[in-house]
C-alpha cells in the first residue's frame, strides 16, 4: 500500500539542451555498448575448444591448473564480465559529463574504451596480473576524467551556474 506521508515529490519542468557536439558522446557510448558483443562473441568462440560448455560459465581452479585451454576460456569470460561490471558507471559518467562538455567527455570516453580494449586483450592471455599492463591502465584516467566532468556538471546544475 502506498503511504503518501513518506513520499515527497515536487514537480517542475526542466529542459536540457544539448549541442550538436553531443553526437560525439552518443557515438562513443554506442561503440562501448557494441564492444560488449565483441567480447561476448570471443567468449563463445572459446567454449568448444576449452570444453567448458553451457550452462557452465567457468572452469574450476583445478581444471584451469591442469588445462591451459580452460584457463584461457576462464580469462575470456572474466574479461567480458569485468567489462560488463564497469559499463553502467562509464555510460552514466559519459552521458552526464557530456551534457556540459561533449567533446571533452567523448575524448575521455574514447580513452576509456581504448584502455578497456587493451585491458581485455591482456586479460585474455591467461595471466590476470598483467591485465593493466601495456597502457591498459589508461582507462582509469578516462573514467576519472568523466567522473570529474559529471560531478562538475551536477554542481553547476544545482548551483545554477
mmCIF file of C-alpha atoms in Angstrom:
data_model
loop_
_atom_site.group_PDB
_atom_site.id
_atom_site.type_symbol
_atom_site.label_atom_id
_atom_site.label_comp_id
_atom_site.label_asym_id
_atom_site.label_seq_id
_atom_site.Cartn_x
_atom_site.Cartn_y
_atom_site.Cartn_z
ATOM 1 C CA UNK A 1 0.000 0.000 0.000
ATOM 2 C CA UNK A 2 1.259 3.465 -0.845
ATOM 3 C CA UNK A 3 1.688 5.769 2.141
ATOM 4 C CA UNK A 4 1.913 9.337 0.887
ATOM 5 C CA UNK A 5 3.183 10.784 4.168
ATOM 6 C CA UNK A 6 6.624 9.274 3.409
ATOM 7 C CA UNK A 7 6.777 10.381 -0.166
ATOM 8 C CA UNK A 8 7.684 13.934 -1.073
ATOM 9 C CA UNK A 9 7.579 14.979 -4.683
ATOM 10 C CA UNK A 10 7.796 18.308 -6.308
ATOM 11 C CA UNK A 11 7.060 18.791 -9.915
ATOM 12 C CA UNK A 12 8.854 21.212 -12.100
ATOM 13 C CA UNK A 13 9.833 21.276 -15.704
ATOM 14 C CA UNK A 14 13.420 21.133 -16.704
ATOM 15 C CA UNK A 15 14.648 21.429 -20.221
ATOM 16 C CA UNK A 16 18.016 20.065 -21.153
ATOM 17 C CA UNK A 17 19.556 21.408 -24.316
ATOM 18 C CA UNK A 18 22.458 19.625 -25.889
ATOM 19 C CA UNK A 19 24.719 20.905 -28.592
ATOM 20 C CA UNK A 20 25.224 19.069 -31.843
ATOM 21 C CA UNK A 21 28.597 18.034 -30.393
ATOM 22 C CA UNK A 22 26.691 15.671 -28.086
ATOM 23 C CA UNK A 23 26.615 13.376 -31.096
ATOM 24 C CA UNK A 24 30.232 12.504 -30.278
ATOM 25 C CA UNK A 25 29.131 11.360 -26.840
ATOM 26 C CA UNK A 26 26.425 9.191 -28.391
ATOM 27 C CA UNK A 27 28.899 7.637 -30.826
ATOM 28 C CA UNK A 28 31.369 6.787 -28.057
ATOM 29 C CA UNK A 29 28.584 5.338 -25.891
ATOM 30 C CA UNK A 30 27.268 3.266 -28.786
ATOM 31 C CA UNK A 31 30.779 1.997 -29.545
ATOM 32 C CA UNK A 32 31.246 0.982 -25.910
ATOM 33 C CA UNK A 33 27.889 -0.797 -25.912
ATOM 34 C CA UNK A 34 28.752 -2.637 -29.134
ATOM 35 C CA UNK A 35 32.119 -3.758 -27.758
ATOM 36 C CA UNK A 36 30.341 -5.893 -25.158
ATOM 37 C CA UNK A 37 29.016 -8.001 -28.047
ATOM 38 C CA UNK A 38 32.535 -8.391 -29.425
ATOM 39 C CA UNK A 39 33.666 -9.698 -26.038
ATOM 40 C CA UNK A 40 30.638 -11.994 -25.829
ATOM 41 C CA UNK A 41 31.465 -13.440 -29.231
ATOM 42 C CA UNK A 42 35.042 -14.019 -28.133
ATOM 43 C CA UNK A 43 33.812 -15.891 -25.064
ATOM 44 C CA UNK A 44 31.585 -18.061 -27.237
ATOM 45 C CA UNK A 45 34.489 -18.860 -29.557
ATOM 46 C CA UNK A 46 36.496 -20.211 -26.610
ATOM 47 C CA UNK A 47 33.846 -22.549 -25.262
ATOM 48 C CA UNK A 48 34.168 -25.510 -27.596
ATOM 49 C CA UNK A 49 37.999 -25.633 -27.742
ATOM 50 C CA UNK A 50 38.185 -25.438 -23.944
ATOM 51 C CA UNK A 51 35.451 -27.969 -23.252
ATOM 52 C CA UNK A 52 33.626 -25.540 -20.936
ATOM 53 C CA UNK A 53 30.163 -25.842 -22.409
ATOM 54 C CA UNK A 54 26.809 -24.352 -21.444
ATOM 55 C CA UNK A 55 25.378 -23.956 -18.856
ATOM 56 C CA UNK A 56 28.763 -23.605 -17.112
ATOM 57 C CA UNK A 57 30.436 -20.204 -17.244
ATOM 58 C CA UNK A 58 33.794 -21.087 -15.726
ATOM 59 C CA UNK A 59 36.146 -23.963 -15.209
ATOM 60 C CA UNK A 60 37.274 -24.689 -11.665
ATOM 61 C CA UNK A 61 40.718 -23.653 -10.430
ATOM 62 C CA UNK A 62 41.822 -27.277 -10.510
ATOM 63 C CA UNK A 63 40.652 -27.608 -14.133
ATOM 64 C CA UNK A 64 42.430 -24.365 -15.089
ATOM 65 C CA UNK A 65 45.647 -25.578 -13.415
ATOM 66 C CA UNK A 66 45.509 -28.799 -15.441
ATOM 67 C CA UNK A 67 44.371 -27.435 -18.810
ATOM 68 C CA UNK A 68 45.645 -24.157 -20.335
ATOM 69 C CA UNK A 69 42.609 -24.027 -22.686
ATOM 70 C CA UNK A 70 40.283 -23.925 -19.701
ATOM 71 C CA UNK A 71 42.381 -21.148 -18.138
ATOM 72 C CA UNK A 72 42.184 -19.151 -21.378
ATOM 73 C CA UNK A 73 38.404 -19.667 -21.536
ATOM 74 C CA UNK A 74 38.163 -18.511 -17.927
ATOM 75 C CA UNK A 75 40.242 -15.436 -18.781
ATOM 76 C CA UNK A 76 37.995 -14.541 -21.739
ATOM 77 C CA UNK A 77 34.932 -14.960 -19.546
ATOM 78 C CA UNK A 78 36.391 -12.762 -16.778
ATOM 79 C CA UNK A 79 37.455 -10.054 -19.254
ATOM 80 C CA UNK A 80 33.886 -9.943 -20.564
ATOM 81 C CA UNK A 81 32.316 -9.991 -17.103
ATOM 82 C CA UNK A 82 34.641 -7.268 -15.843
ATOM 83 C CA UNK A 83 33.719 -5.087 -18.807
ATOM 84 C CA UNK A 84 30.007 -5.585 -18.081
ATOM 85 C CA UNK A 85 30.594 -4.684 -14.424
ATOM 86 C CA UNK A 86 32.162 -1.364 -15.413
ATOM 87 C CA UNK A 87 29.973 -0.375 -18.369
ATOM 88 C CA UNK A 88 26.971 1.130 -16.483
ATOM 89 C CA UNK A 89 29.098 3.589 -14.473
ATOM 90 C CA UNK A 90 31.040 4.547 -17.574
ATOM 91 C CA UNK A 91 27.884 5.206 -19.597
ATOM 92 C CA UNK A 92 26.393 7.335 -16.828
ATOM 93 C CA UNK A 93 29.536 9.443 -16.411
ATOM 94 C CA UNK A 94 29.898 9.774 -20.174
ATOM 95 C CA UNK A 95 26.289 10.897 -20.626
ATOM 96 C CA UNK A 96 26.204 13.261 -17.652
ATOM 97 C CA UNK A 97 29.605 14.817 -18.255
ATOM 98 C CA UNK A 98 28.862 15.135 -21.932
ATOM 99 C CA UNK A 99 25.865 17.366 -21.304
ATOM 100 C CA UNK A 100 28.142 20.288 -20.496
ATOM 101 C CA UNK A 101 31.401 19.241 -22.146
ATOM 102 C CA UNK A 102 30.587 16.880 -25.017
ATOM 103 C CA UNK A 103 33.934 16.948 -26.825
ATOM 104 C CA UNK A 104 35.968 16.505 -23.652
ATOM 105 C CA UNK A 105 33.649 13.706 -22.494
ATOM 106 C CA UNK A 106 33.860 11.990 -25.876
ATOM 107 C CA UNK A 107 37.670 12.193 -25.783
ATOM 108 C CA UNK A 108 37.783 10.816 -22.220
ATOM 109 C CA UNK A 109 35.278 8.133 -23.194
ATOM 110 C CA UNK A 110 37.393 7.132 -26.175
ATOM 111 C CA UNK A 111 40.425 6.920 -23.882
ATOM 112 C CA UNK A 112 38.438 4.695 -21.523
ATOM 113 C CA UNK A 113 37.264 2.457 -24.355
ATOM 114 C CA UNK A 114 40.728 2.061 -25.896
ATOM 115 C CA UNK A 115 42.127 1.273 -22.457
ATOM 116 C CA UNK A 116 39.391 -1.283 -21.844
ATOM 117 C CA UNK A 117 40.055 -2.945 -25.203
ATOM 118 C CA UNK A 118 43.732 -3.312 -24.260
ATOM 119 C CA UNK A 119 42.759 -4.438 -20.748
ATOM 120 C CA UNK A 120 40.518 -7.170 -22.179
ATOM 121 C CA UNK A 121 43.187 -8.273 -24.637
ATOM 122 C CA UNK A 122 45.748 -8.508 -21.830
ATOM 123 C CA UNK A 123 43.318 -10.365 -19.562
ATOM 124 C CA UNK A 124 42.523 -12.918 -22.270
ATOM 125 C CA UNK A 125 46.152 -14.063 -22.411
ATOM 126 C CA UNK A 126 45.701 -16.080 -19.228
ATOM 127 C CA UNK A 127 47.761 -14.023 -16.771
ATOM 128 C CA UNK A 128 45.331 -11.779 -14.897
ATOM 129 C CA UNK A 129 48.163 -9.978 -13.133
ATOM 130 C CA UNK A 130 49.129 -8.354 -16.448
ATOM 131 C CA UNK A 131 45.675 -7.083 -17.387
ATOM 132 C CA UNK A 132 46.617 -3.432 -16.696
ATOM 133 C CA UNK A 133 49.977 -3.586 -18.481
ATOM 134 C CA UNK A 134 50.993 -2.150 -21.865
ATOM 135 C CA UNK A 135 48.982 1.027 -21.459
ATOM 136 C CA UNK A 136 45.695 -0.626 -20.485
ATOM 137 C CA UNK A 137 45.558 1.286 -17.195
ATOM 138 C CA UNK A 138 44.844 4.449 -19.207
ATOM 139 C CA UNK A 139 41.159 3.528 -18.887
ATOM 140 C CA UNK A 140 41.332 4.744 -15.284
ATOM 141 C CA UNK A 141 42.361 8.198 -16.495
ATOM 142 C CA UNK A 142 39.401 8.262 -18.878
ATOM 143 C CA UNK A 143 36.973 7.176 -16.170
ATOM 144 C CA UNK A 144 38.285 9.621 -13.567
ATOM 145 C CA UNK A 145 38.030 12.428 -16.119
ATOM 146 C CA UNK A 146 34.415 11.503 -16.793
ATOM 147 C CA UNK A 147 33.692 11.307 -13.072
ATOM 148 C CA UNK A 148 35.088 14.815 -12.650
ATOM 149 C CA UNK A 149 33.106 16.165 -15.603
ATOM 150 C CA UNK A 150 29.920 14.605 -14.242
ATOM 151 C CA UNK A 151 30.441 15.986 -10.759
ATOM 152 C CA UNK A 152 31.227 19.444 -12.097
ATOM 153 C CA UNK A 153 28.176 19.358 -14.368
ATOM 154 C CA UNK A 154 25.995 18.348 -11.404
ATOM 155 C CA UNK A 155 27.351 21.096 -9.190
ATOM 156 C CA UNK A 156 26.788 23.677 -11.922
ATOM 157 C CA UNK A 157 23.214 22.456 -12.368
ATOM 158 C CA UNK A 158 22.415 22.579 -8.646
ATOM 159 C CA UNK A 159 24.078 25.977 -8.187
ATOM 160 C CA UNK A 160 22.505 27.346 -11.373
ATOM 161 C CA UNK A 161 25.899 28.496 -12.632
#
